[in-house]
Amino acid sequence: MAYEFKVTRRVEFSETDMAGIVHFSNFFRYMESAEHAFYRSLGCSVILKQFDPELGFPRVHAECDYKKPLRFEEFVEIHLLVREKRSRVLSYFFRFSKVDEKGENPQPIGTGLITVVCVAHYRDGRMEAVPIPDELAGKIQVAPAELLAV
C-alpha cells in the first residue's frame, strides 16, 4: 500500500513571472501533476473510465504556502503524502523542495494541500459523491504522522 510519491522536475521558462520566479499558480499544477503520477504508479488514473458511470476526483479544497522563491531551470521535488483517506475523500499534503541536478540537497520552499472527492459523472451532467473503488482504495493508506509533521 502506498502513502507517498515523489517526482522531480525542472522549472520551465513559461512557468515564471516577470521577475523570473515561478508564478504562484504553477504550484497548483505541480501538485496536480504529482497526484496524477501517483495514481499512475498505482496502475490507475484520476479518471476511472472502466466504471459506468465514469468516476473522477474533482478538487474540493486547495491551498499553498510559499517560503522561498523557485526560478527558471532550477529543480523542484514535489513530495506527495496521503494525509487523509475516507470512503469518498482523499487529502494530500505536499512538500516542495529545491534540489540539485541529482535530486539531492533539498531546500524547503513551500507546502500545499489538495482534497478530492470521488464522484460519478452521469451522462446528463450530474455528479454524485461515491465510495472510492476498492481496487484503488486498497492500494492507498494514510502516511505515518511523523511524515506529515510540518
mmCIF file of C-alpha atoms in Angstrom:
data_model
loop_
_atom_site.group_PDB
_atom_site.id
_atom_site.type_symbol
_atom_site.label_atom_id
_atom_site.label_comp_id
_atom_site.label_asym_id
_atom_site.label_seq_id
_atom_site.Cartn_x
_atom_site.Cartn_y
_atom_site.Cartn_z
ATOM 1 C CA MET A 1 0.000 0.000 0.000
ATOM 2 C CA ALA A 2 1.245 3.473 -0.890
ATOM 3 C CA TYR A 3 1.151 6.671 1.133
ATOM 4 C CA GLU A 4 3.787 8.796 -0.594
ATOM 5 C CA PHE A 5 5.143 9.676 -4.003
ATOM 6 C CA LYS A 6 7.979 11.933 -5.144
ATOM 7 C CA VAL A 7 8.660 13.489 -8.508
ATOM 8 C CA THR A 8 11.389 15.938 -9.568
ATOM 9 C CA ARG A 9 11.136 18.335 -12.474
ATOM 10 C CA ARG A 10 12.989 21.306 -13.931
ATOM 11 C CA VAL A 11 11.286 24.713 -13.904
ATOM 12 C CA GLU A 12 10.342 25.833 -17.411
ATOM 13 C CA PHE A 13 10.646 29.451 -18.574
ATOM 14 C CA SER A 14 6.902 29.608 -19.266
ATOM 15 C CA GLU A 15 6.230 28.887 -15.565
ATOM 16 C CA THR A 16 7.958 32.064 -14.394
ATOM 17 C CA ASP A 17 6.794 35.634 -13.982
ATOM 18 C CA MET A 18 8.483 38.922 -14.970
ATOM 19 C CA ALA A 19 10.863 38.586 -12.000
ATOM 20 C CA GLY A 20 11.968 35.127 -13.147
ATOM 21 C CA ILE A 21 10.253 33.443 -10.196
ATOM 22 C CA VAL A 22 7.777 30.564 -10.595
ATOM 23 C CA HIS A 23 4.295 32.075 -10.705
ATOM 24 C CA PHE A 24 2.280 31.012 -7.653
ATOM 25 C CA SER A 25 -0.393 29.306 -9.751
ATOM 26 C CA ASN A 26 2.094 26.768 -11.088
ATOM 27 C CA PHE A 27 2.467 25.175 -7.659
ATOM 28 C CA PHE A 28 -1.144 24.018 -8.035
ATOM 29 C CA ARG A 29 -0.221 22.478 -11.399
ATOM 30 C CA TYR A 30 2.790 20.789 -9.792
ATOM 31 C CA MET A 31 0.552 19.283 -7.097
ATOM 32 C CA GLU A 32 -1.949 18.023 -9.645
ATOM 33 C CA SER A 33 0.780 16.581 -11.848
ATOM 34 C CA ALA A 34 2.299 14.732 -8.864
ATOM 35 C CA GLU A 35 -1.147 13.419 -7.914
ATOM 36 C CA HIS A 36 -1.703 12.081 -11.442
ATOM 37 C CA ALA A 37 1.733 10.412 -11.429
ATOM 38 C CA PHE A 38 0.897 8.884 -8.025
ATOM 39 C CA TYR A 39 -2.279 7.316 -9.467
ATOM 40 C CA ARG A 40 -0.348 6.031 -12.497
ATOM 41 C CA SER A 41 2.229 4.458 -10.154
ATOM 42 C CA LEU A 42 -0.692 2.510 -8.645
ATOM 43 C CA GLY A 43 -1.855 1.350 -12.088
ATOM 44 C CA CYS A 44 -4.827 3.741 -12.176
ATOM 45 C CA SER A 45 -5.817 7.154 -13.440
ATOM 46 C CA VAL A 46 -7.692 10.078 -11.924
ATOM 47 C CA ILE A 47 -10.394 9.304 -14.476
ATOM 48 C CA LEU A 48 -11.712 5.786 -13.970
ATOM 49 C CA LYS A 49 -13.304 5.030 -17.334
ATOM 50 C CA GLN A 50 -13.808 1.351 -16.577
ATOM 51 C CA PHE A 51 -16.822 2.195 -14.413
ATOM 52 C CA ASP A 52 -20.285 3.119 -15.620
ATOM 53 C CA PRO A 53 -20.755 5.924 -14.939
ATOM 54 C CA GLU A 54 -17.139 7.126 -15.134
ATOM 55 C CA LEU A 55 -15.543 8.143 -11.849
ATOM 56 C CA GLY A 56 -13.313 11.143 -11.233
ATOM 57 C CA PHE A 57 -11.750 13.153 -8.421
ATOM 58 C CA PRO A 58 -12.624 16.866 -8.529
ATOM 59 C CA ARG A 59 -10.917 19.186 -6.075
ATOM 60 C CA VAL A 60 -12.955 20.498 -3.176
ATOM 61 C CA HIS A 61 -10.077 22.284 -1.417
ATOM 62 C CA ALA A 62 -6.627 23.508 -2.433
ATOM 63 C CA GLU A 63 -4.073 25.709 -0.696
ATOM 64 C CA CYS A 64 -0.399 26.518 -0.896
ATOM 65 C CA ASP A 65 2.114 28.315 1.347
ATOM 66 C CA TYR A 66 5.289 29.745 -0.127
ATOM 67 C CA LYS A 67 8.546 30.080 1.839
ATOM 68 C CA LYS A 68 11.261 30.772 -0.755
ATOM 69 C CA PRO A 69 11.322 31.531 -4.479
ATOM 70 C CA LEU A 70 11.933 28.999 -7.208
ATOM 71 C CA ARG A 71 13.450 30.141 -10.503
ATOM 72 C CA PHE A 72 13.822 29.142 -14.159
ATOM 73 C CA GLU A 73 15.912 25.968 -14.714
ATOM 74 C CA GLU A 74 16.049 25.088 -11.012
ATOM 75 C CA PHE A 75 14.878 21.637 -9.966
ATOM 76 C CA VAL A 76 11.894 21.135 -7.696
ATOM 77 C CA GLU A 77 10.973 17.955 -5.875
ATOM 78 C CA ILE A 78 7.258 17.537 -5.237
ATOM 79 C CA HIS A 79 6.634 15.142 -2.346
ATOM 80 C CA LEU A 80 3.040 13.917 -2.060
ATOM 81 C CA LEU A 81 1.867 12.368 1.213
ATOM 82 C CA VAL A 82 -1.621 10.948 1.770
ATOM 83 C CA ARG A 83 -2.920 12.994 4.711
ATOM 84 C CA GLU A 84 -6.437 11.599 4.984
ATOM 85 C CA LYS A 85 -8.442 8.765 3.487
ATOM 86 C CA ARG A 86 -12.175 8.368 3.953
ATOM 87 C CA SER A 87 -14.665 6.309 1.986
ATOM 88 C CA ARG A 88 -15.182 9.084 -0.621
ATOM 89 C CA VAL A 89 -12.388 11.566 0.169
ATOM 90 C CA LEU A 90 -8.621 11.710 -0.210
ATOM 91 C CA SER A 91 -6.492 14.557 1.077
ATOM 92 C CA TYR A 92 -2.866 15.083 0.079
ATOM 93 C CA PHE A 93 -0.118 17.087 1.771
ATOM 94 C CA PHE A 94 2.704 18.318 -0.474
ATOM 95 C CA ARG A 95 6.227 19.466 0.315
ATOM 96 C CA PHE A 96 8.116 21.449 -2.307
ATOM 97 C CA SER A 97 11.915 21.441 -2.149
ATOM 98 C CA LYS A 98 14.523 22.949 -4.406
ATOM 99 C CA VAL A 99 17.084 20.214 -5.191
ATOM 100 C CA ASP A 100 20.269 19.967 -7.228
ATOM 101 C CA GLU A 101 20.522 18.145 -10.585
ATOM 102 C CA LYS A 102 20.995 14.819 -8.770
ATOM 103 C CA GLY A 103 17.852 15.402 -6.676
ATOM 104 C CA GLU A 104 19.937 15.969 -3.565
ATOM 105 C CA ASN A 105 20.457 18.775 -1.016
ATOM 106 C CA PRO A 106 16.763 19.632 -0.571
ATOM 107 C CA GLN A 107 15.879 23.177 0.472
ATOM 108 C CA PRO A 108 12.229 23.560 1.586
ATOM 109 C CA ILE A 109 10.382 26.188 -0.459
ATOM 110 C CA GLY A 110 6.712 25.558 0.311
ATOM 111 C CA THR A 111 3.837 23.268 1.219
ATOM 112 C CA GLY A 112 0.411 22.567 -0.186
ATOM 113 C CA LEU A 113 -2.827 20.685 0.374
ATOM 114 C CA ILE A 114 -5.394 19.236 -2.008
ATOM 115 C CA THR A 115 -8.596 17.442 -1.046
ATOM 116 C CA VAL A 116 -10.507 15.455 -3.670
ATOM 117 C CA VAL A 117 -13.823 13.613 -3.662
ATOM 118 C CA CYS A 118 -14.602 10.523 -5.712
ATOM 119 C CA VAL A 119 -17.617 11.278 -7.896
ATOM 120 C CA ALA A 120 -19.682 9.518 -10.523
ATOM 121 C CA HIS A 121 -20.064 11.566 -13.732
ATOM 122 C CA TYR A 122 -23.503 10.848 -15.147
ATOM 123 C CA ARG A 123 -24.274 11.335 -18.835
ATOM 124 C CA ASP A 124 -26.801 14.086 -18.025
ATOM 125 C CA GLY A 125 -24.022 16.162 -16.397
ATOM 126 C CA ARG A 126 -24.843 15.368 -12.782
ATOM 127 C CA MET A 127 -22.098 14.412 -10.369
ATOM 128 C CA GLU A 128 -22.585 12.437 -7.176
ATOM 129 C CA ALA A 129 -20.073 11.563 -4.451
ATOM 130 C CA VAL A 130 -19.497 7.792 -4.345
ATOM 131 C CA PRO A 131 -17.147 5.467 -2.455
ATOM 132 C CA ILE A 132 -13.619 5.154 -3.811
ATOM 133 C CA PRO A 133 -13.461 1.810 -5.646
ATOM 134 C CA ASP A 134 -11.845 -0.971 -3.635
ATOM 135 C CA GLU A 135 -9.289 -1.585 -6.397
ATOM 136 C CA LEU A 136 -7.882 1.912 -5.768
ATOM 137 C CA ALA A 137 -8.707 2.394 -2.076
ATOM 138 C CA GLY A 138 -6.960 -0.881 -1.269
ATOM 139 C CA LYS A 139 -3.691 0.473 -2.675
ATOM 140 C CA ILE A 140 -3.672 3.710 -0.664
ATOM 141 C CA GLN A 141 -3.032 4.282 3.026
ATOM 142 C CA VAL A 142 -2.516 7.360 5.184
ATOM 143 C CA ALA A 143 1.096 8.405 5.743
ATOM 144 C CA PRO A 144 2.569 7.961 9.225
ATOM 145 C CA ALA A 145 2.016 11.005 11.459
ATOM 146 C CA GLU A 146 5.754 11.728 11.737
ATOM 147 C CA LEU A 147 5.976 12.238 7.966
ATOM 148 C CA LEU A 148 3.027 14.622 7.984
ATOM 149 C CA ALA A 149 4.508 16.869 10.691
ATOM 150 C CA VAL A 150 5.249 20.284 9.235
#
